[in-house]
Amino acid sequence: MRPGGLPINPEQTLRTKGELRPASLESRISGQRFFGGLVLAAVILFLSLSCAWEPVSLPATDPVPAVPGAADALLFEYRLLARDLLARRCNFYPSCSIYGQLAISEYGPVVGVIMALERWTRCHASAREQDYYEPAGSRLSDPVHIMEGLEPWDCLLLPF
Amino acid sequence: MGLPAAALLTLTLSFADALYDGGDYGLAALEYSRVLYESGDTLGQPEEALRLARCLHALGRYQESLTLYSLLESRLQDPDSRALAAMGAGAVYADLGFHGRSIELYEEAARTATGEDLVFRAELLGALTPVYDREWSLAVEGLGELEEEWPGSRGQLAGELRGIAARGDRLPGRSPFWCGLASAILPGSGQMICGHVKDGLMAFGMTAAAGALLYAAVDEDNLSTSMLMGWLTFSFYGANVYGGARAAEYYNVARRREVYTQIRDRLERWPGD
């Protein structure tokens, strides 16, 4: 018996917040947090896989600009996972990884990564239902700099 | 025993014309080059030379096309053929984005041409060119002048195009700044304002997921995970704000594209209507 009158229980532990919780409760909360994190990680993984949904034949022939080493390694891993390992193809042209490389090479790593992530969140299975992308072959055109998609009409009026 | 040279030339020419009318500019350019080479007089066959220049333009060989148009414009005697060459060069410059030079050439063509139809075409092209730079009011003004100047179907065409260009001046727009700000306040809202609902939901989900993971990591007093998730949350939040601004740009471009399509459709229906 402690001086305060509470019984000393080996299953109780003192937390930094000053609460007393049974160890079983503590482990359950920890497990819930772990499970929550796992679910969120699964959501992110699902979204990343939904980026590449159409099976295609390999390899892709997109041009690859040079970017700093770390970003290049990350994009290489991503491409390895999405394109080579899962044999999938991006909805857009240029593909998300190439877009990332173009953005990083043009705007630097901080802004480039933000732009690449923004593209990644748009690259989902229903992207093809949107009417604001111009078609680029079997994919959707989404360059780093948005283009007007303007086809000059001058030749229509040339009488020869 | 083969065909006489003149008959062969005529046959080649009609073949080239058929290819040209069918839109096969690659082969048509080859055949027109053959005709001009065989005839030995490029300036003596202005129509074929103009068509060859236009084929080169269509094939993306702008430099060669401009060289040929310039040659024809400076050397041909017939004012209408010179005007046609100037208009062709203007079209190439318009394609390349040099709209100021394009307008100059159209004005020159309108001054040089003698035929009414040709003068109207050159003036119409000159009046429409500011649309490429989104100078709607300038285009409206120029087309209005044409509408008053030309009677009949020409004036009617100019009037209709003026109406379309005036619509371009009143296009509903979304400000990239305000849409970005909306996304900064509520992730995904900027995208939704522009009608990109699924993109907005996705941006909200990603930002919320990264934020929740950051919260869990901070709550666990896990420094390394907190730093990682902090970076990820910052990046997704930034991506969401940028996404709002980009959605506004896409919205504006899509509205402008509608106007461009209307202009193009109207021109395609003329003068055959």
XYZ file of C-alpha atoms in Angstrom:
433
model
C 0.000 0.000 0.000
C 1.396 3.400 -0.987
C 1.217 6.401 1.321
C -1.456 7.988 -0.927
C -3.716 5.031 -0.333
C -3.686 3.655 -3.905
C -2.699 0.026 -4.240
C 0.580 -0.572 -6.125
C -0.312 -2.550 -9.163
C 2.491 -3.916 -11.376
C 0.143 -3.584 -14.383
C -0.026 0.174 -13.892
C 2.529 2.553 -15.340
C 3.190 6.280 -14.985
C 2.859 8.246 -18.197
C 4.464 11.602 -18.971
C 1.043 13.236 -18.986
C 0.683 12.295 -15.342
C -2.065 9.748 -15.942
C -2.124 6.312 -14.556
C -3.204 3.711 -17.130
C -3.160 -0.027 -16.968
C -0.519 -1.522 -19.251
C -3.197 -3.520 -21.086
C -5.075 -0.292 -21.939
C -1.801 1.334 -22.973
C -0.954 -1.474 -25.329
C -4.470 -1.377 -26.771
C -4.213 2.385 -27.475
C -0.802 1.864 -29.013
C -2.236 -0.917 -31.154
C -5.098 1.304 -32.294
C -2.665 4.032 -33.281
C -0.564 1.541 -35.140
C -3.664 0.224 -36.875
C -4.758 3.795 -37.733
C -1.359 4.546 -39.208
C -1.465 1.296 -41.135
C -4.876 2.167 -42.601
C -3.683 5.614 -43.659
C -0.542 4.132 -45.160
C -2.753 1.655 -47.026
C -4.865 4.550 -48.330
C -1.739 6.291 -49.632
C -0.491 3.059 -51.194
C -3.886 2.478 -52.797
C -3.890 5.985 -54.221
C -0.386 5.535 -55.537
C -1.379 2.327 -57.268
C -4.565 3.832 -58.658
C -2.278 6.284 -60.456
C -1.239 3.487 -62.745
C -4.206 1.427 -63.711
C -3.824 0.468 -67.327
C -1.653 -2.532 -68.205
C 0.679 -1.796 -71.097
C 3.594 -3.307 -72.865
C 7.018 -2.107 -71.749
C 9.236 -0.192 -72.018
C 8.053 3.430 -72.153
C 10.030 5.779 -74.342
C 9.531 9.107 -72.558
C 12.560 11.403 -72.508
C 14.127 11.668 -69.070
C 15.649 15.009 -67.990
C 18.449 15.075 -65.416
C 17.496 15.869 -61.792
C 19.486 15.845 -58.525
C 20.607 12.437 -57.264
C 18.145 11.853 -54.398
C 15.084 12.882 -56.400
C 16.311 10.839 -59.309
C 16.655 7.791 -57.073
C 13.138 8.271 -55.654
C 11.615 8.688 -59.087
C 13.543 5.682 -60.305
C 12.117 3.617 -57.446
C 8.642 4.879 -58.179
C 8.988 4.038 -61.836
C 10.389 0.660 -60.962
C 7.370 -0.057 -58.758
C 4.596 1.423 -60.882
C 5.798 0.766 -64.375
C 8.264 -2.065 -64.389
C 7.156 -4.197 -61.456
C 3.394 -3.743 -61.817
C 3.590 -3.190 -65.595
C 1.183 -0.268 -65.413
C 0.992 3.028 -67.229
C 0.187 6.548 -66.110
C -3.011 8.283 -67.272
C -1.115 11.331 -68.395
C 1.469 12.414 -70.898
C 4.123 13.111 -69.779
C 3.848 10.427 -67.125
C 3.862 11.405 -63.425
C 7.516 10.451 -62.913
C 8.665 12.331 -66.016
C 6.494 15.272 -64.997
C 8.205 15.183 -61.593
C 11.605 15.152 -63.211
C 10.679 18.032 -65.507
C 9.262 20.035 -62.589
C 12.293 19.384 -60.363
C 14.751 20.190 -63.127
C 12.905 23.439 -63.890
C 11.809 24.687 -60.466
C 14.199 22.998 -58.043
C 13.539 20.201 -55.535
C 11.105 21.956 -53.140
C 8.644 23.361 -55.680
C 9.267 20.456 -58.057
C 8.303 17.846 -55.459
C 5.160 19.831 -54.585
C 4.209 19.995 -58.266
C 4.894 16.283 -58.693
C 2.712 15.410 -55.689
C -0.047 17.641 -57.021
C 0.030 15.781 -60.315
C 0.078 12.476 -58.437
C -3.132 13.356 -56.561
C -4.832 14.116 -59.887
C -3.708 10.913 -61.541
C -6.558 8.651 -60.509
C -8.745 6.256 -62.411
C -11.474 8.830 -63.075
C -9.036 11.351 -64.605
C -10.167 10.173 -68.036
C -13.724 11.248 -67.277
C -12.647 14.891 -66.894
C -13.270 17.099 -69.912
C -10.550 19.658 -69.263
C -7.642 17.525 -70.425
C -6.715 17.363 -74.081
C -6.171 13.824 -75.378
C -2.581 12.858 -76.220
C -2.828 9.578 -78.081
C -4.255 7.036 -75.658
C -3.359 9.255 -72.714
C -4.244 12.741 -71.463
C -2.073 15.738 -72.104
C -0.966 17.499 -68.930
C 2.355 19.290 -69.462
C 4.184 21.250 -66.764
C 3.052 24.479 -68.417
C -0.630 24.365 -69.311
C -1.081 24.934 -73.023
C -3.926 26.790 -74.669
C -4.571 23.893 -77.033
C -5.120 26.481 -79.713
C -5.132 25.320 -83.300
C -4.568 28.327 -85.594
C -7.321 28.850 -88.141
C -5.357 30.958 -90.601
C -4.911 28.161 -93.134
C -8.698 27.750 -93.350
C -8.903 31.092 -95.120
C -6.093 30.507 -97.607
C -7.776 30.003 -100.989
C -5.157 27.617 -102.383
C 7.564 3.808 -125.132
C 6.494 6.206 -122.413
C 4.178 9.205 -122.162
C 5.237 12.550 -123.649
C 6.876 14.827 -121.068
C 3.995 17.341 -121.031
C 1.393 14.617 -120.485
C 3.467 13.104 -117.724
C 3.737 16.506 -116.067
C -0.022 17.016 -116.256
C -0.586 13.569 -114.817
C 1.850 14.204 -111.970
C 0.212 17.540 -111.294
C -3.280 16.091 -111.053
C -1.916 13.352 -108.789
C -0.306 16.004 -106.563
C -3.557 17.975 -106.465
C -5.481 14.870 -105.442
C -2.999 14.191 -102.659
C -3.176 17.824 -101.548
C -6.977 17.847 -101.500
C -6.919 14.578 -99.570
C -4.676 16.136 -96.921
C -1.646 13.944 -97.642
C 0.781 16.843 -97.486
C 3.922 14.712 -97.280
C 3.389 12.998 -100.616
C 1.825 16.108 -102.139
C 4.982 18.099 -101.312
C 7.054 15.438 -103.030
C 4.904 15.506 -106.161
C 4.751 19.312 -106.314
C 8.542 19.435 -105.962
C 8.794 16.976 -108.850
C 6.428 19.089 -110.994
C 8.333 22.305 -110.282
C 11.664 20.603 -110.926
C 10.493 19.073 -114.191
C 8.963 22.332 -115.401
C 12.189 24.162 -114.555
C 10.311 27.348 -113.688
C 9.055 27.755 -110.134
C 7.772 31.285 -110.696
C 5.946 30.171 -113.831
C 3.702 27.903 -111.771
C 2.699 30.075 -108.820
C -0.257 27.972 -107.724
C 1.836 24.806 -107.448
C 4.609 26.700 -105.671
C 2.106 28.163 -103.180
C 0.684 24.726 -102.538
C 4.163 23.323 -102.012
C 4.853 26.079 -99.471
C 1.626 25.279 -97.668
C 2.482 21.571 -97.646
C 5.830 22.416 -96.046
C 3.980 24.517 -93.475
C 1.592 21.670 -92.705
C 4.554 19.317 -92.315
C 6.122 21.645 -89.745
C 8.984 22.660 -92.039
C 8.426 26.319 -91.225
C 11.793 27.658 -92.344
C 11.539 26.136 -95.817
C 7.945 27.220 -96.108
C 8.775 30.834 -95.204
C 11.701 30.869 -97.618
C 9.462 29.764 -100.474
C 6.678 32.191 -99.550
C 9.200 35.062 -99.357
C 10.622 34.157 -102.744
C 7.170 34.100 -104.288
C 6.113 37.317 -102.609
C 9.163 39.210 -103.848
C 9.453 37.752 -107.356
C 5.940 37.116 -108.639
C 4.407 39.711 -110.945
C 0.731 39.042 -110.316
C -0.446 41.120 -107.311
C -2.993 38.504 -106.220
C -0.352 35.760 -106.187
C 1.928 38.046 -104.183
C -0.913 38.672 -101.740
C -1.495 34.929 -101.424
C 2.193 34.387 -100.664
C 2.052 37.109 -97.996
C -1.040 35.498 -96.461
C 0.659 32.096 -96.454
C 3.700 33.554 -94.718
C 1.378 35.263 -92.232
C -0.220 31.901 -91.440
C 3.218 30.389 -90.781
C 4.119 33.253 -88.437
C 0.767 32.855 -86.668
C 1.563 29.185 -86.147
C 4.952 30.123 -84.726
C 3.378 32.654 -82.356
C 4.737 35.818 -84.027
C 1.342 37.432 -84.244
C 2.594 41.002 -84.779
C 4.479 39.965 -87.907
C 1.468 37.963 -88.974
C -0.790 41.030 -88.825
C 1.753 43.063 -90.817
C 1.759 40.453 -93.579
C -2.052 40.274 -93.683
C -2.256 44.062 -93.959
C 0.316 43.980 -96.759
C -1.699 41.265 -98.517
C -4.879 43.326 -98.214
C -3.098 46.323 -99.778
C -1.566 44.260 -102.593
C -4.575 42.136 -103.557
C -6.923 43.266 -106.283
C -9.682 40.671 -105.950
C -12.455 41.542 -103.461
C -12.541 38.084 -101.952
C -8.820 38.056 -101.339
C -8.856 41.503 -99.767
C -11.643 40.413 -97.416
C -9.833 37.221 -96.427
C -6.636 39.119 -95.646
C -8.509 41.755 -93.646
C -10.466 39.102 -91.780
C -7.297 37.219 -90.855
C -5.712 40.454 -89.677
C -8.768 41.286 -87.557
C -8.897 37.802 -86.016
C -5.207 37.517 -85.136
C -5.453 39.528 -81.848
C -7.676 36.706 -80.530
C -4.555 34.511 -80.310
C -3.168 36.960 -77.738
C -6.542 37.217 -75.976
C -6.926 40.836 -77.036
C -10.648 40.342 -77.429
C -11.640 44.005 -77.553
C -9.146 44.709 -80.334
C -10.560 41.797 -82.332
C -14.132 42.952 -81.695
C -13.238 46.424 -82.925
C -11.553 45.145 -86.094
C -14.344 42.713 -86.903
C -16.934 45.422 -86.284
C -15.231 47.613 -88.875
C -15.264 44.717 -91.345
C -18.951 44.104 -90.682
C -19.751 47.692 -91.581
C -17.370 47.793 -94.523
C -18.434 44.584 -96.286
C -22.014 43.915 -97.349
C -23.716 40.548 -97.720
C -22.416 37.230 -96.459
C -18.949 38.649 -95.794
C -20.300 41.297 -93.456
C -22.507 38.669 -91.847
C -19.505 36.405 -91.246
C -17.548 39.278 -89.706
C -20.557 40.104 -87.524
C -20.899 36.546 -86.281
C -17.185 36.348 -85.524
C -17.436 39.675 -83.706
C -20.193 38.179 -81.543
C -18.007 35.167 -80.698
C -14.997 37.376 -79.910
C -17.203 39.563 -77.714
C -18.190 36.418 -75.799
C -14.482 35.814 -75.233
C -14.277 39.194 -73.520
C -16.963 38.159 -71.043
C -15.763 34.651 -70.283
C -16.384 33.432 -66.746
C -12.966 33.180 -65.153
C -11.497 31.766 -61.971
C -8.626 33.513 -60.284
C -5.670 31.182 -59.608
C -4.813 33.314 -56.568
C -8.239 33.049 -54.944
C -8.600 29.361 -55.772
C -5.161 28.707 -54.278
C -6.186 30.665 -51.195
C -9.426 28.696 -50.908
C -7.428 25.465 -51.039
C -5.072 26.854 -48.388
C -8.023 27.480 -46.072
C -9.905 24.268 -46.830
C -7.864 21.668 -48.728
C -9.464 20.716 -52.043
C -11.978 23.584 -52.066
C -10.129 25.526 -54.809
C -10.336 22.533 -57.109
C -14.027 22.061 -56.302
C -14.804 25.728 -57.054
C -13.417 25.100 -60.549
C -15.579 22.015 -60.957
C -12.778 19.504 -60.386
C -14.640 17.735 -57.591
C -12.764 14.436 -57.650
C -9.406 16.177 -57.726
C -10.546 18.285 -54.775
C -11.628 15.241 -52.803
C -8.348 13.539 -53.573
C -6.352 16.600 -52.480
C -8.387 16.815 -49.290
C -7.916 13.106 -48.591
C -4.180 13.177 -49.151
C -3.663 16.289 -47.029
C -5.901 14.908 -44.271
C -4.182 11.510 -44.342
C -0.711 13.033 -44.152
C -1.883 15.419 -41.412
C -3.405 12.573 -39.400
C -0.189 10.585 -39.653
C 1.776 13.645 -38.527
C -0.565 14.064 -35.558
C -0.182 10.411 -34.608
C 3.612 10.612 -34.880
C 3.771 13.796 -32.746
C 1.414 12.246 -30.226
C 3.707 9.246 -29.985
C 6.714 11.574 -29.389
C 8.420 9.892 -32.301
C 10.827 12.525 -33.550
C 12.084 10.883 -36.733
C 8.604 9.869 -37.899
C 7.294 13.314 -36.993
C 9.930 14.942 -39.164
C 9.197 12.633 -42.049
C 5.450 13.102 -41.752
C 5.911 16.848 -41.268
C 7.747 17.041 -44.564
C 5.109 14.883 -46.229
C 2.244 16.948 -44.803
C 3.908 20.193 -45.844
C 4.451 18.823 -49.352
C 0.870 17.565 -49.716
C -0.493 20.820 -48.329
C 1.639 22.797 -50.788
C 0.530 20.472 -53.586
C -3.083 21.066 -52.622
C -2.640 24.867 -52.740
C -0.835 24.649 -56.071
C -3.560 22.280 -57.291
C -6.221 24.899 -56.522
C -4.359 27.496 -58.587
C -3.746 25.051 -61.421
C -7.401 24.012 -61.466
C -8.311 27.684 -61.999
C -5.872 27.881 -64.907
C -7.391 24.745 -66.426
C -10.848 26.207 -65.989
C -9.895 29.422 -67.786
C -8.127 27.590 -70.612
C -11.143 25.311 -71.127
C -13.487 28.312 -71.427
C -11.166 30.029 -73.921
C -10.875 26.823 -75.901
C -14.661 26.851 -76.368
C -14.412 30.282 -78.024
C -11.525 29.203 -80.246
C -13.512 26.148 -81.322
C -16.526 28.312 -82.183
C -14.381 30.623 -84.312
C -12.797 27.683 -86.076
C -16.152 26.007 -86.684
C -17.576 29.195 -88.153
C -14.611 29.649 -90.475
C -14.841 26.042 -91.609
C -18.422 26.679 -92.711
C -17.348 29.604 -94.903
C -17.594 30.204 -97.822
C -19.365 26.938 -98.495
C -22.558 27.942 -96.653
